[in-house]
Amino acid sequence: MQRYIGIDLGGTNIKGALVSETGKILKQRSVPTHTEAGAEAVTKTIAAMICALAEGDYVSGVGMGCPGTVDDQEGTVVYACNLGWVHYDVRTALRELTGYSVRLVNDANAAALAEAAVGAAKGAQSAVVVTLGTGVGGGVVLNGKLLTGFTGAASELGHMTIVADGEPCACGQKGCFETYASATALIRMTREAMAQHPQSALHRIAAENGGVDGRTAFLARQVGDAAGGEVVRQYIHYLAIGVGNIVNILFPEVVALSGGIANQGENLLAPLREEVAQREYGAAYSKKHPRILCCTLGNDAGVIGAALFAKD
């Protein structure tokens, strides 16, 4: 059985795993990234991880999921703002240090590839994975292949506009999907509601859990708090606009959500499905509808996907 190494490069941690051709993790490691040390130092850390994972095994290929825009053909990270990398030839650097020619893929795309192959969307012909984290990431898999576009930067789902001239986004535009549907956005909405409703249970729940996070409004809704319920309704409304757009443009067999907010399960999915169905073109006449569900691979999706990308 062939084995591959997958690296998931993040701004905080570097995760790596030796993965079987069927997507099973055989061994794994995680170390801090230390982006402040610079690209060369981070690359040496990645190289050391690759060599450690490869020790004692024959490795057929290595893939690395990176944040931002990557060019797998050239072997460069074109732009990764949270790493401070611009047009960095990481493939050449890693080849010199490890002897492996490392395939490069966007980290959200890597996670999507894993979920499509061995996770929530296994067996589906088409799948879109939407990651609800600090921002909103996305990956589109069609017939087992990633949709990467002309420049390799396709599937930046978080930066479609869902509110014309809306809230400013970190990308420089206004009204982006991630400005309204990320965990950051949900926390912002929760804090705004707390300021407007000083008697809301949101205050008690936040205090009990060490501050406001993506769970606060959902927990408040569960105890019948009106302000918390309104935050959740508003958040799911914005999420449904984006997911509805994705469905109408791509009509995938599966839309799978990942990230901490997805841990809400049916408390999130049930109302989301209902509103997306209302936005789906021709829904009243269609016999087939996308399945909207949660991802199943958790934090392992990135390393598995990067390894499977090397396999392909």
XYZ file of C-alpha atoms in Angstrom:
312
model
C 0.000 0.000 0.000
C 1.344 3.410 -0.975
C 1.841 6.091 1.650
C 1.827 9.855 1.396
C 2.722 12.743 3.673
C 0.284 15.602 4.160
C 1.295 18.915 5.718
C -1.256 21.451 6.964
C 0.538 24.786 7.292
C -1.268 27.274 9.510
C -0.423 30.608 11.029
C -0.317 29.058 14.519
C 0.627 25.411 14.024
C 2.122 23.106 11.417
C 0.431 19.708 11.368
C 1.679 16.715 9.441
C 0.689 13.094 8.930
C 1.713 9.953 7.143
C -1.450 8.858 5.319
C -2.386 5.653 3.518
C -3.734 5.723 -0.038
C -7.196 5.198 1.449
C -6.935 8.314 3.635
C -6.106 6.632 6.955
C -3.687 8.493 9.247
C -0.793 6.221 10.221
C 1.197 8.696 12.310
C 1.075 12.442 12.858
C 2.849 15.395 14.433
C 2.160 19.053 15.280
C 4.535 21.908 16.097
C 4.170 25.702 16.459
C 4.687 27.656 13.226
C 6.564 30.682 14.614
C 5.851 32.839 11.559
C 7.810 35.683 13.134
C 11.015 33.698 12.506
C 10.586 34.154 8.746
C 9.933 31.943 5.734
C 13.278 30.116 5.760
C 12.953 29.104 9.414
C 9.375 27.913 8.923
C 10.458 25.942 5.866
C 13.181 24.204 7.886
C 10.562 23.245 10.484
C 8.340 21.793 7.744
C 11.301 19.914 6.279
C 12.183 18.411 9.659
C 8.578 17.244 10.051
C 8.560 15.648 6.596
C 11.797 13.794 7.324
C 10.521 12.597 10.711
C 7.260 11.316 9.215
C 9.098 9.606 6.348
C 11.616 7.824 8.574
C 11.341 4.071 8.162
C 8.711 4.281 5.405
C 8.674 4.518 1.638
C 6.753 7.699 0.797
C 5.196 8.045 -2.663
C 4.585 11.793 -2.446
C 4.212 14.851 -0.234
C 1.457 17.473 -0.358
C 1.145 20.692 1.609
C -1.972 22.743 2.284
C -1.173 26.441 2.616
C -3.335 29.442 3.495
C -3.799 32.017 0.759
C -3.090 31.660 -2.953
C -0.710 28.974 -4.175
C 0.643 28.064 -7.618
C 1.220 24.319 -7.713
C 2.619 24.466 -11.234
C 5.351 26.909 -10.200
C 5.715 25.571 -6.667
C 5.171 28.944 -5.029
C 3.006 30.481 -2.359
C 1.797 33.542 -4.250
C 0.313 35.376 -1.276
C -0.406 34.262 2.277
C -1.103 37.293 4.454
C -1.029 35.493 7.800
C 2.375 34.008 6.994
C 3.824 37.119 5.379
C 4.788 35.089 2.288
C 4.691 36.697 -1.161
C 5.836 34.771 -4.263
C 7.833 32.406 -2.073
C 9.364 29.401 -3.879
C 8.715 26.928 -1.107
C 8.950 23.856 -3.375
C 12.578 24.492 -4.298
C 13.466 25.162 -0.666
C 11.798 21.959 0.544
C 13.273 19.863 -2.271
C 16.758 20.970 -1.271
C 16.080 20.104 2.383
C 14.143 16.837 1.980
C 14.608 15.503 -1.547
C 10.836 15.530 -2.101
C 9.062 17.664 -4.710
C 6.125 18.899 -2.638
C 2.707 19.499 -4.236
C 0.958 22.684 -3.100
C -2.769 23.244 -2.509
C -4.823 25.879 -0.712
C -5.599 24.663 2.822
C -9.390 24.997 2.491
C -9.233 23.119 -0.813
C -7.232 20.365 0.866
C -9.886 19.987 3.551
C -12.602 19.883 0.894
C -10.764 17.182 -1.039
C -10.523 15.054 2.105
C -14.198 15.433 3.009
C -15.182 14.559 -0.564
C -12.943 11.500 -0.702
C -13.247 9.929 2.747
C -15.419 12.231 4.876
C -18.900 13.720 4.910
C -19.296 13.728 1.115
C -17.747 10.317 0.409
C -19.398 8.815 -2.647
C -20.826 12.121 -3.881
C -20.060 13.261 -7.426
C -19.808 16.888 -6.335
C -19.306 18.636 -3.022
C -18.690 22.092 -1.608
C -17.078 22.479 1.801
C -17.643 25.782 3.614
C -15.374 26.467 6.591
C -16.841 28.802 9.214
C -13.829 30.049 11.154
C -12.065 33.366 11.648
C -13.035 33.925 8.033
C -15.045 31.802 5.615
C -13.053 29.367 3.507
C -14.277 27.134 0.757
C -13.421 24.264 -1.507
C -15.255 22.837 -4.509
C -14.754 19.226 -5.623
C -16.260 18.049 -8.922
C -15.883 14.395 -9.942
C -13.046 13.972 -7.455
C -11.087 16.990 -8.698
C -10.661 20.391 -7.099
C -12.005 23.446 -8.877
C -8.970 25.756 -8.774
C -9.677 28.145 -11.658
C -7.379 29.977 -14.049
C -5.004 31.310 -11.377
C -5.390 28.612 -8.736
C -7.361 31.000 -6.521
C -10.876 29.773 -7.324
C -13.372 28.796 -4.616
C -12.756 31.835 -2.402
C -16.374 31.524 -1.345
C -15.944 33.860 1.618
C -15.464 36.823 -0.683
C -18.654 36.766 -2.696
C -20.715 39.865 -1.927
C -23.952 39.122 -0.070
C -24.717 42.680 1.138
C -24.117 45.497 -1.343
C -21.888 48.174 0.260
C -22.105 46.272 3.553
C -19.640 45.862 6.411
C -15.947 46.229 5.436
C -14.001 42.993 4.960
C -10.310 42.360 5.690
C -9.846 41.773 1.944
C -10.609 45.434 1.234
C -14.096 44.895 -0.179
C -17.464 45.430 1.514
C -20.323 43.059 2.250
C -18.384 39.803 1.823
C -19.920 36.491 2.880
C -17.262 36.038 5.549
C -18.058 39.444 7.036
C -21.513 38.089 7.906
C -21.128 34.302 8.202
C -17.756 33.720 9.891
C -17.310 32.964 13.588
C -15.849 36.468 13.833
C -19.088 37.882 12.437
C -21.228 35.850 14.842
C -19.170 37.111 17.784
C -19.556 40.699 16.535
C -23.324 40.294 16.227
C -23.486 38.781 19.722
C -21.572 41.676 21.260
C -23.797 44.197 19.493
C -26.873 42.435 20.902
C -25.357 42.441 24.394
C -24.807 46.197 24.191
C -28.426 46.704 23.121
C -29.894 44.260 25.682
C -28.164 44.632 29.077
C -30.665 42.243 30.733
C -30.126 39.471 28.178
C -28.919 36.034 29.244
C -26.100 36.568 26.757
C -24.174 38.414 29.505
C -24.438 35.561 32.016
C -23.576 32.893 29.467
C -20.550 34.831 28.216
C -19.306 35.296 31.784
C -19.743 31.592 32.574
C -17.755 30.564 29.477
C -14.868 32.995 29.751
C -16.122 35.507 27.185
C -18.129 35.770 23.998
C -17.572 33.057 21.410
C -19.444 31.299 18.626
C -21.518 29.287 21.123
C -22.836 32.210 23.183
C -25.891 33.134 21.109
C -26.869 29.492 20.502
C -26.677 28.740 24.232
C -28.789 31.815 24.996
C -31.404 30.739 22.461
C -31.607 27.324 24.115
C -32.695 28.948 27.402
C -35.313 31.066 25.633
C -33.385 34.338 25.493
C -34.962 36.601 22.855
C -31.794 38.563 22.069
C -29.769 35.382 21.616
C -32.485 33.902 19.443
C -32.480 36.971 17.204
C -28.682 36.819 16.791
C -28.899 33.171 15.726
C -31.768 33.921 13.329
C -29.848 36.792 11.759
C -26.634 34.781 11.490
C -28.369 31.812 9.839
C -30.112 34.224 7.456
C -26.771 35.534 6.184
C -25.309 32.028 6.035
C -28.324 30.901 4.003
C -27.823 33.704 1.482
C -24.265 32.527 0.810
C -25.088 28.834 0.775
C -28.096 29.546 -1.445
C -25.823 31.329 -3.917
C -23.434 28.365 -3.889
C -26.305 25.967 -4.562
C -27.714 28.007 -7.425
C -24.317 28.433 -9.097
C -22.901 24.918 -8.634
C -25.809 22.736 -7.439
C -23.521 20.245 -5.685
C -24.729 16.937 -4.328
C -23.390 17.864 -0.866
C -22.710 21.128 0.967
C -20.685 20.339 4.089
C -19.939 22.841 6.853
C -16.838 22.782 9.030
C -15.396 24.940 11.798
C -16.465 25.493 15.374
C -19.929 26.825 14.529
C -20.707 23.589 12.679
C -20.498 21.849 16.070
C -24.009 23.206 16.699
C -25.253 20.372 14.476
C -28.980 20.321 13.821
C -29.483 23.528 15.828
C -27.700 25.175 12.901
C -28.514 22.811 10.042
C -32.287 22.465 10.403
C -33.144 26.174 10.044
C -30.362 26.613 7.486
C -31.779 23.871 5.244
C -35.234 25.405 5.478
C -34.086 28.852 4.361
C -31.705 27.583 1.671
C -34.568 25.543 0.207
C -36.557 28.770 -0.175
C -33.654 30.296 -2.109
C -32.969 27.306 -4.329
C -33.919 27.979 -7.942
C -36.760 25.742 -9.086
C -36.963 24.054 -5.678
C -40.703 23.463 -5.979
C -40.203 21.444 -9.156
C -36.893 19.684 -8.502
C -36.809 16.078 -7.314
C -33.176 16.327 -6.202
C -31.767 18.731 -3.644
C -28.281 19.195 -2.200
C -27.657 17.556 1.158
C -26.524 20.124 3.721
C -24.593 18.527 6.562
C -21.538 18.846 8.810
C -18.028 17.700 7.982
C -16.775 14.587 9.772
C -12.952 14.714 9.657
C -12.456 17.653 12.004
C -8.882 18.902 12.367
C -7.539 15.952 10.370
C -9.118 17.103 7.101
C -6.207 19.365 6.140
C -3.436 16.768 6.418
C -5.521 14.023 4.814
C -6.480 16.296 1.920
C -2.904 17.457 1.347
C -1.744 13.833 1.249
C -4.505 12.843 -1.179
C -3.592 15.833 -3.369
C -0.059 14.450 -3.612
C -1.539 11.097 -4.597
C -3.482 12.675 -7.462
